[in-house]
PDB file of C-alpha atoms and ligand atoms in Angstrom:
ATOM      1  CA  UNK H 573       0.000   0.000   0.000  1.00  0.00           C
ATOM      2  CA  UNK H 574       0.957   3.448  -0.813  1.00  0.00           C
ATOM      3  CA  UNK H 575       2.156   5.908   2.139  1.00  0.00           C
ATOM      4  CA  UNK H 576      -1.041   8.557   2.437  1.00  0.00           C
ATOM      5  CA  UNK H 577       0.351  11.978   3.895  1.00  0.00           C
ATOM      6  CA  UNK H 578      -1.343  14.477   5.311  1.00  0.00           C
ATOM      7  CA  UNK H 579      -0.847  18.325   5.555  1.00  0.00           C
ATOM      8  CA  UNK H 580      -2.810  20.855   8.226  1.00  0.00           C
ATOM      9  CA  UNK H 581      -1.634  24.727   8.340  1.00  0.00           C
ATOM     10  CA  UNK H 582      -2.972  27.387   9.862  1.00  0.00           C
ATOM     11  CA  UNK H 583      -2.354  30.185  12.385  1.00  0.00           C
ATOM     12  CA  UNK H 584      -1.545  30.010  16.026  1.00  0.00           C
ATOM     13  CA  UNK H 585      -4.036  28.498  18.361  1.00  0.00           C
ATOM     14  CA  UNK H 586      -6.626  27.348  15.186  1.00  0.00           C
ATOM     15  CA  UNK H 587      -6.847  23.981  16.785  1.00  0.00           C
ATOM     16  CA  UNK H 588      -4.803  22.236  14.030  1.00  0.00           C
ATOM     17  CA  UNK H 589      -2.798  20.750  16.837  1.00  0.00           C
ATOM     18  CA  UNK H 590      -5.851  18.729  17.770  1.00  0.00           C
ATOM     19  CA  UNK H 591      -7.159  18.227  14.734  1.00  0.00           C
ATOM     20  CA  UNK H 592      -3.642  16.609  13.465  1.00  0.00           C
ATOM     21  CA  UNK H 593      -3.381  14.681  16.348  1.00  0.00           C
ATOM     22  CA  UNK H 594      -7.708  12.574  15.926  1.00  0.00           C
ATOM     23  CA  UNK H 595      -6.586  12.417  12.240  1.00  0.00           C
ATOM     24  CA  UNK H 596      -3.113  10.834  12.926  1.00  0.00           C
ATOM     25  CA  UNK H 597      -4.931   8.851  15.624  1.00  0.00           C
ATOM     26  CA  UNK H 598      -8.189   7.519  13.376  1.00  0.00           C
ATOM     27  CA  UNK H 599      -6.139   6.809  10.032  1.00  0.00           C
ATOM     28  CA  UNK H 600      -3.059   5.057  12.129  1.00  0.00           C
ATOM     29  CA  UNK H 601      -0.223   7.637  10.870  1.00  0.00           C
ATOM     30  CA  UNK H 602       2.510   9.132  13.052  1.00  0.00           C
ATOM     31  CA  UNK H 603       1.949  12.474  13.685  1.00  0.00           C
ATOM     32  CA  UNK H 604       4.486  15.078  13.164  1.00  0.00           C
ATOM     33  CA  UNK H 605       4.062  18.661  14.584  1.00  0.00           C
ATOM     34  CA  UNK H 606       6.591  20.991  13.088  1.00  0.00           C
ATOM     35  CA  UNK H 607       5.871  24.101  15.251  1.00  0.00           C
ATOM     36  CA  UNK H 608       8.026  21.955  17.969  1.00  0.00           C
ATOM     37  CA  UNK H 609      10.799  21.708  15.776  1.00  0.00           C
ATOM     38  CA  UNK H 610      10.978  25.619  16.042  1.00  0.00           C
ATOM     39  CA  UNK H 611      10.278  25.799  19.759  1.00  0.00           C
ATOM     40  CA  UNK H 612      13.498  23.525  20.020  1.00  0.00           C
ATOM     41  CA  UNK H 613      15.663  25.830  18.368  1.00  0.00           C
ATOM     42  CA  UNK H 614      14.062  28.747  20.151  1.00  0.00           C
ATOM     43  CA  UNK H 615      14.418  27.475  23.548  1.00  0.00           C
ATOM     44  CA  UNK H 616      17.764  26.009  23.258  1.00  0.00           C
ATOM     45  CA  UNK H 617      18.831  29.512  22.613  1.00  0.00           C
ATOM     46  CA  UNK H 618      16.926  30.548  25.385  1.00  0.00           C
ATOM     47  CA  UNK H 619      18.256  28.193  27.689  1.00  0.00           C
ATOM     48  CA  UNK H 620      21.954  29.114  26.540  1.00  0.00           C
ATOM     49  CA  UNK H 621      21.189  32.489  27.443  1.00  0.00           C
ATOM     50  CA  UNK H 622      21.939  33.238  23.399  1.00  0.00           C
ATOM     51  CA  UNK H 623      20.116  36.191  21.505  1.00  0.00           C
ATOM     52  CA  UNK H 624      17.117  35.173  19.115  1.00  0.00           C
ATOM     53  CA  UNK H 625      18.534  36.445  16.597  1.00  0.00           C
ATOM     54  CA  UNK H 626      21.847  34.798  17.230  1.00  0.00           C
ATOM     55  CA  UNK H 627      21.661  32.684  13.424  1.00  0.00           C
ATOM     56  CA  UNK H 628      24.662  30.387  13.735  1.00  0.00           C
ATOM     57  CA  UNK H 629      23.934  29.303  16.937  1.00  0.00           C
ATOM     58  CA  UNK H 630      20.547  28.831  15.757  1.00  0.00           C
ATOM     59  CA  UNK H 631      21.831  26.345  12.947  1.00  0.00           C
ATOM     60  CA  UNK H 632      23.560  24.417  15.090  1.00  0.00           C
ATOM     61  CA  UNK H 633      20.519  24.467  17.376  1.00  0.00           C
ATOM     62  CA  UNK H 634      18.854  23.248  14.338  1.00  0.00           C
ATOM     63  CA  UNK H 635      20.914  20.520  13.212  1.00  0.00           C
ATOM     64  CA  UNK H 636      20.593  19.089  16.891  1.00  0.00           C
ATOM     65  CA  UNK H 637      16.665  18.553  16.505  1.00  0.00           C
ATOM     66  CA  UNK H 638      15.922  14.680  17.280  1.00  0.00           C
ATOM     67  CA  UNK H 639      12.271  14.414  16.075  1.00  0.00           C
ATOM     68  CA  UNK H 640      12.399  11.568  18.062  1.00  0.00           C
ATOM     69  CA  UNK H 641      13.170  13.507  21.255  1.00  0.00           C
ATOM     70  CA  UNK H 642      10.827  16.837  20.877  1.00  0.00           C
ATOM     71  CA  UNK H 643       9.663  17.272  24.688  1.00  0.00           C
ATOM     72  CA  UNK H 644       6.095  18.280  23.453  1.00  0.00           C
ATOM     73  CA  UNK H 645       5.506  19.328  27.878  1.00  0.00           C
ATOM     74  CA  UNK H 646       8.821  21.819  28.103  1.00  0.00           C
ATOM     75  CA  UNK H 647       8.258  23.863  24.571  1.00  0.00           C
ATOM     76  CA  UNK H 648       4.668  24.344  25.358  1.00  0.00           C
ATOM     77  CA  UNK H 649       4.945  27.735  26.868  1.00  0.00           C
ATOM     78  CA  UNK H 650       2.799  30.493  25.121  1.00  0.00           C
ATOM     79  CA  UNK H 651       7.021  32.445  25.088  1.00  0.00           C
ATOM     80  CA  UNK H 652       8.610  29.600  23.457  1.00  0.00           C
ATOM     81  CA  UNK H 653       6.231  29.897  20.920  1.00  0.00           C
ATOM     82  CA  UNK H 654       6.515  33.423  20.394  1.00  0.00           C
ATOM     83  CA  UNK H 655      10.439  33.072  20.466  1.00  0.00           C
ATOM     84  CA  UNK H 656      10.095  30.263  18.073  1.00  0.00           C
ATOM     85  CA  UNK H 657       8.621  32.742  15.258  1.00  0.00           C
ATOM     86  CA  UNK H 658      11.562  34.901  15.639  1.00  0.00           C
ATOM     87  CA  UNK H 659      14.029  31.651  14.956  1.00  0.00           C
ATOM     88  CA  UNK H 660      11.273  30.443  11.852  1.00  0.00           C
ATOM     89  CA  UNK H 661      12.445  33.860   9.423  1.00  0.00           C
ATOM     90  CA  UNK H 662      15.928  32.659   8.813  1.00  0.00           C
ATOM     91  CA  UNK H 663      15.809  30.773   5.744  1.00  0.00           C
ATOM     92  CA  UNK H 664      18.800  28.755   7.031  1.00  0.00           C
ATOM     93  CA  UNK H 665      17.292  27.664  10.204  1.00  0.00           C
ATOM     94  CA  UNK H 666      13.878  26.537   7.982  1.00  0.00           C
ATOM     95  CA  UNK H 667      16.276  24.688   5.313  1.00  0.00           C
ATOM     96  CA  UNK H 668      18.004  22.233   8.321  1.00  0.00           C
ATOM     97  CA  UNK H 669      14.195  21.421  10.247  1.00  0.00           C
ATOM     98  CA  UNK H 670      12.237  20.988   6.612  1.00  0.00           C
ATOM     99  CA  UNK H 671      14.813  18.672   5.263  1.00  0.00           C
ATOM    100  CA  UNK H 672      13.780  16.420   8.723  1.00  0.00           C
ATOM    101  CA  UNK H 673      10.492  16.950   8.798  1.00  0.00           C
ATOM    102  CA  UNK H 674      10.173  16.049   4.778  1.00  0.00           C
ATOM    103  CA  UNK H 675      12.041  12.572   6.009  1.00  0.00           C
ATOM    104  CA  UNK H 676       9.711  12.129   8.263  1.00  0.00           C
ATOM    105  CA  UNK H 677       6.831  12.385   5.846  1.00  0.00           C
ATOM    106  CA  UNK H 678       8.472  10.262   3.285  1.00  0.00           C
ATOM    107  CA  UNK H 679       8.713   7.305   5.698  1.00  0.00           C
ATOM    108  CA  UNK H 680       6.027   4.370   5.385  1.00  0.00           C
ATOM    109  CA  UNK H 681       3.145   4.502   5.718  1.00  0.00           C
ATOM    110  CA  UNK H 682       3.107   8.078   5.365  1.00  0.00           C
ATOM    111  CA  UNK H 683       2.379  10.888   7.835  1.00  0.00           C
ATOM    112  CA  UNK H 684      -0.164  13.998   9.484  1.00  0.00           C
ATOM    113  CA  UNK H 685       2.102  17.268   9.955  1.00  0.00           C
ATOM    114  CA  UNK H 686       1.093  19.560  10.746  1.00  0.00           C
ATOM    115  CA  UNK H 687       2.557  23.462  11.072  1.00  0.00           C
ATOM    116  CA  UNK H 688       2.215  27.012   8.925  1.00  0.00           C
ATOM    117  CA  UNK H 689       4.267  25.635   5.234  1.00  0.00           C
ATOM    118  CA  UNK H 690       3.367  21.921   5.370  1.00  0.00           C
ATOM    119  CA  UNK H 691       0.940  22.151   2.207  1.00  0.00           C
ATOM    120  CA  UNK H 692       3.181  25.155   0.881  1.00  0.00           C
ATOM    121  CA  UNK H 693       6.501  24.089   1.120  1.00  0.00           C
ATOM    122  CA  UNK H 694       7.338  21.098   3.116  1.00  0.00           C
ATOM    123  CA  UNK H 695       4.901  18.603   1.369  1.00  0.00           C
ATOM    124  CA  UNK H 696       3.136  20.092  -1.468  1.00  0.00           C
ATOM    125  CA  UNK H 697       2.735  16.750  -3.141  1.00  0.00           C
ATOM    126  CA  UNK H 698       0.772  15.896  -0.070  1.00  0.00           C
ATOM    127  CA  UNK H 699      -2.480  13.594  -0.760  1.00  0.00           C
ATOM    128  CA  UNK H 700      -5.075  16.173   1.357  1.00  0.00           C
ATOM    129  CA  UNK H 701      -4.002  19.571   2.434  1.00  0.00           C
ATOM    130  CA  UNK H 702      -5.947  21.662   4.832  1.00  0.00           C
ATOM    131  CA  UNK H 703      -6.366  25.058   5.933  1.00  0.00           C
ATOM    132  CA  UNK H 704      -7.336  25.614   9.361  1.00  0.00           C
ATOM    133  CA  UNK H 705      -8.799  29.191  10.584  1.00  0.00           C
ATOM    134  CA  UNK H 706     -10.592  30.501  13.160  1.00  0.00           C
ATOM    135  CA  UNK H 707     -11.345  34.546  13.929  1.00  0.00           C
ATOM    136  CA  UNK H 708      -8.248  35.757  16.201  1.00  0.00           C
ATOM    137  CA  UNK H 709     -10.848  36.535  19.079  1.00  0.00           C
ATOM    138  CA  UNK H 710     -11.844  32.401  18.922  1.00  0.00           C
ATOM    139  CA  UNK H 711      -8.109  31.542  19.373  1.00  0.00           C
ATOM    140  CA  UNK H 712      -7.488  33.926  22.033  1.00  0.00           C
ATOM    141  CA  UNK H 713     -10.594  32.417  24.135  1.00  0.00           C
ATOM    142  CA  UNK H 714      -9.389  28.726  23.329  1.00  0.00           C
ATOM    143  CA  UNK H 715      -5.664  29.727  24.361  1.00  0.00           C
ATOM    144  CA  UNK H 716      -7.032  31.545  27.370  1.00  0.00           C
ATOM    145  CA  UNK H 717      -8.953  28.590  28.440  1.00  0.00           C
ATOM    146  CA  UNK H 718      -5.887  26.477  27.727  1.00  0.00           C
ATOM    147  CA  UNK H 719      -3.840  28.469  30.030  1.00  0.00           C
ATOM    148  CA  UNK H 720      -6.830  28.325  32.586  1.00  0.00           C
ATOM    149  CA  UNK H 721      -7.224  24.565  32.624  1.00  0.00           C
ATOM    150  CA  UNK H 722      -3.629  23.926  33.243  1.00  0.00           C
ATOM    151  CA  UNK H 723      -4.142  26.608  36.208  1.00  0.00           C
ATOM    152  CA  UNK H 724      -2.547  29.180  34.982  1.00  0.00           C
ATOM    153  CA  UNK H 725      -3.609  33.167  34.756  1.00  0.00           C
ATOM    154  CA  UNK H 726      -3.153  35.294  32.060  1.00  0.00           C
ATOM    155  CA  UNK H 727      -5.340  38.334  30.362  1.00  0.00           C
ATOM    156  CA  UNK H 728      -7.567  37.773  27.024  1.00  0.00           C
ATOM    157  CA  UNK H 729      -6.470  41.002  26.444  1.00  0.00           C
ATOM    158  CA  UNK H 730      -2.637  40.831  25.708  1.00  0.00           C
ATOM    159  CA  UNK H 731      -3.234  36.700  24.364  1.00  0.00           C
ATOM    160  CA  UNK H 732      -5.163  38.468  21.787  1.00  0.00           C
ATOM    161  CA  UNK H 733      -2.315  41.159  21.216  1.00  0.00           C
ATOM    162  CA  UNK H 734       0.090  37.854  21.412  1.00  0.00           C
ATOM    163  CA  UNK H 735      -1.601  36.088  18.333  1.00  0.00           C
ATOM    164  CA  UNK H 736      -2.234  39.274  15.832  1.00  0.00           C
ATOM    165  CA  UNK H 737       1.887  39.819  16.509  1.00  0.00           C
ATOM    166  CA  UNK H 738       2.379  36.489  15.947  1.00  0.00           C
ATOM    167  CA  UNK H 739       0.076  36.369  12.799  1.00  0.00           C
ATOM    168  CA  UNK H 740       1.459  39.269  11.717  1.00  0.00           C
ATOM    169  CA  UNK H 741       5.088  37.836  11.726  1.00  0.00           C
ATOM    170  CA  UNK H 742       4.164  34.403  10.470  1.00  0.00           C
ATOM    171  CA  UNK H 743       2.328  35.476   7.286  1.00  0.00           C
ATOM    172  CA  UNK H 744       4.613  38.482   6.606  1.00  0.00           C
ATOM    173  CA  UNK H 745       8.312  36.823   6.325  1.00  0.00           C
ATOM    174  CA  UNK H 746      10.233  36.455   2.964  1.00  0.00           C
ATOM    175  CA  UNK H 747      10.824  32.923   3.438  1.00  0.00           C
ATOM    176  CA  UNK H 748       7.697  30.228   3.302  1.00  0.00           C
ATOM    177  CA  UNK H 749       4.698  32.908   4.583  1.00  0.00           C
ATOM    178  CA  UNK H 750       1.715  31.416   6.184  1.00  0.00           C
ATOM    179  CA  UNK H 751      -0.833  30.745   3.977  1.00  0.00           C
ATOM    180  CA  UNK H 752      -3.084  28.462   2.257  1.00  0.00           C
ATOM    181  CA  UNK H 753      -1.894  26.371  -0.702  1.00  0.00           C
ATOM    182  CA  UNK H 754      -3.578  27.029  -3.728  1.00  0.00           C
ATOM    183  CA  UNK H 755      -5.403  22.867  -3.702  1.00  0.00           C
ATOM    184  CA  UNK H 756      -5.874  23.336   0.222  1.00  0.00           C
ATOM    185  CA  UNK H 757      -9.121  22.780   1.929  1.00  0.00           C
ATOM    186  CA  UNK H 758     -10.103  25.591   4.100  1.00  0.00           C
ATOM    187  CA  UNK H 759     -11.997  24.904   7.157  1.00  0.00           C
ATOM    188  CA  UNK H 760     -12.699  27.955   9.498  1.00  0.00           C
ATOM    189  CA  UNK H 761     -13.271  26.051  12.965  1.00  0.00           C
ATOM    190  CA  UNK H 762     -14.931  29.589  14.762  1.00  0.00           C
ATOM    191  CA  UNK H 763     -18.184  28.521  15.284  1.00  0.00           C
ATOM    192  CA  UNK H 764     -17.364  24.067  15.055  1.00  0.00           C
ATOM    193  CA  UNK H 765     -16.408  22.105  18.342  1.00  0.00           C
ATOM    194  CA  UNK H 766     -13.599  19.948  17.925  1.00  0.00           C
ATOM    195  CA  UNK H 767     -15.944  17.036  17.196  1.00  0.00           C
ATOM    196  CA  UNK H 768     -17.516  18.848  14.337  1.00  0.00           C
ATOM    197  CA  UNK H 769     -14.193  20.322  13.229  1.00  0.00           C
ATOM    198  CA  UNK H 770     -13.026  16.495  12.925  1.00  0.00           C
ATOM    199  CA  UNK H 771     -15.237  15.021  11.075  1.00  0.00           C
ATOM    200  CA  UNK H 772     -15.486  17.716   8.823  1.00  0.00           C
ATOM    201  CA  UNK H 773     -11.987  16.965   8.051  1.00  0.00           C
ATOM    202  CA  UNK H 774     -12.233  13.698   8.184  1.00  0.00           C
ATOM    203  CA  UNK H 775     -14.965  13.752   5.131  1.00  0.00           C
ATOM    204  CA  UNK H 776     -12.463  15.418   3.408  1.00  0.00           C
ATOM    205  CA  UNK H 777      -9.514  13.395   3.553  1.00  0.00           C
ATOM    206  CA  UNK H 778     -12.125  10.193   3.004  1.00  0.00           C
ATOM    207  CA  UNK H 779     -13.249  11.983  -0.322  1.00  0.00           C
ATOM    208  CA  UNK H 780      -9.865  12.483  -1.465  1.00  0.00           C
ATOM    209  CA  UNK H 781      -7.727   9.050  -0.706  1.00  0.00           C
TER     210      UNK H 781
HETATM  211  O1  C5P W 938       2.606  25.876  15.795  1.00  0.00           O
HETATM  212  P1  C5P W 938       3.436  26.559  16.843  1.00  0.00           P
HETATM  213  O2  C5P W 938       2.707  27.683  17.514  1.00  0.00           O
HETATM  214  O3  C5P W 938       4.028  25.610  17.820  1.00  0.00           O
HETATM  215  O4  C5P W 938       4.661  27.201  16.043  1.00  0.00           O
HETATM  216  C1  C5P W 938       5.548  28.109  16.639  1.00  0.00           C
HETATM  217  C2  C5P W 938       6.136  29.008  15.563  1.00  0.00           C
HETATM  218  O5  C5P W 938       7.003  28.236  14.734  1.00  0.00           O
HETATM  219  C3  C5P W 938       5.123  29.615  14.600  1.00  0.00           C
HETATM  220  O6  C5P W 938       4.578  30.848  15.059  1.00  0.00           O
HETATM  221  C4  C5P W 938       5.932  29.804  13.321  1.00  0.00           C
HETATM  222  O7  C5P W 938       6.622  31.029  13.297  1.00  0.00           O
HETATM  223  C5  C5P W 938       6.947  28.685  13.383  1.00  0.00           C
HETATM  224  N1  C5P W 938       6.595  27.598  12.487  1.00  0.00           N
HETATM  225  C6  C5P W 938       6.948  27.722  11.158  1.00  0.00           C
HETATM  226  N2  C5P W 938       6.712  26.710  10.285  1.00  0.00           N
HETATM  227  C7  C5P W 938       6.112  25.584  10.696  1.00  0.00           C
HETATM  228  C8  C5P W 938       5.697  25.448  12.044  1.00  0.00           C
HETATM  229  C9  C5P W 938       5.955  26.486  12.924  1.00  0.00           C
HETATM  230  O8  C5P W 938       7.494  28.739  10.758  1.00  0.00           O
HETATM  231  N3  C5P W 938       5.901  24.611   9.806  1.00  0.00           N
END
């Protein structure tokens, strides 16, 4: 049988995450979520006390990466995310984490990643591509609950603030923008649960393997 990949982008906090991970789950693919590749970078250069913008360091930061070893618990922190589009515009940094992440999806029987250039860049041969959106106001409530539930505090005020800066960054760099590919599905998940938002995809994909 043929390997079947799978490619999700969208912004920050869209619910892609999720969504990558019941897809990878119900059609028995590893999952790969890129955005951790560029929290690694970020926060080793965090944790080495060494300037975001520090690019050589950042290489070797990148060549490091063990997609095997991405501690998915310490690179979770709404920061290292924030760091980790500062790392994501250097076009050498992308190079070294998209050549792994392309082995990745090139191994049997295929993968979900998911990230902001998957359809774009990273995989655009990919079987089903999809666009994930909700309003920025919807991702600053779901990150604000996120926060909440783990028992942390934080304002929907500057979350909000967070994501448009982020959104701004991520779709206006030189190198591999955010956006949709041209063949991508677009599902905007503002008003859909994640049940709905699932198998909404999941008709998708069905209809095009
Ligand atoms: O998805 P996540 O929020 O973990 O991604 C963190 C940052 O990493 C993004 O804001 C983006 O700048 C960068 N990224 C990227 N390309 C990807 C995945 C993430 O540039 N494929």
């Amino acid at each position: 049988t043929r390997s079947i990949l799978i490619a999700i982008d969208g912004p920050a906090a869209s619910g892609k995450g999720t969504l990558a991970r019941r897809l990878a789950d119900y059609f028995h693919l590893p999952h790969l979520d890129t955005g951790l590749t560029y929290r690694a970078v970020a926060h080793a250069l965090i944790s080495h006390g060494l300037p975001l913008d520090n690019v050589s360091a950042a290489e070797t930061a990148a060549r490091q990466v063990d997609l095997s070893r991405l501690d998915k618990h310490a690179l979770s922190a709404h920061a290292v995310g924030d760091a980790a589009s500062r790392v994501a515009v250097f076009p050498s940094v992308r190079k070294i984490l998209v050549d792994k992440q392309r082995a990745f999806a090139a191994t049997p029987p295929g993968a979900v990643l998911d990230g902001r250039d998957i359809g774009t860049v990273v995989c655009p041969d990919a079987d089903v591509k999809l666009y994930v959106t909700a309003s920025a106001a919807v991702r600053a409530g779901r990150r604000l609950r996120d926060i909440e539930s783990r028992g942390g505090t934080a304002d929907f005020g500057e979350i909000l603030a967070d994501i448009e800066r982020r959104d701004a960054r991520d779709t206006g760099r030189a190198d591999s923008p955010l956006r949709p590919a041209a063949d991508a599905h677009l599902l905007d998940t503002s008003e859909m649960s994640i049940e709905t938002a699932f198998l909404a995809a999941k008709a998708l994909i069905d209809e095009a393997l």
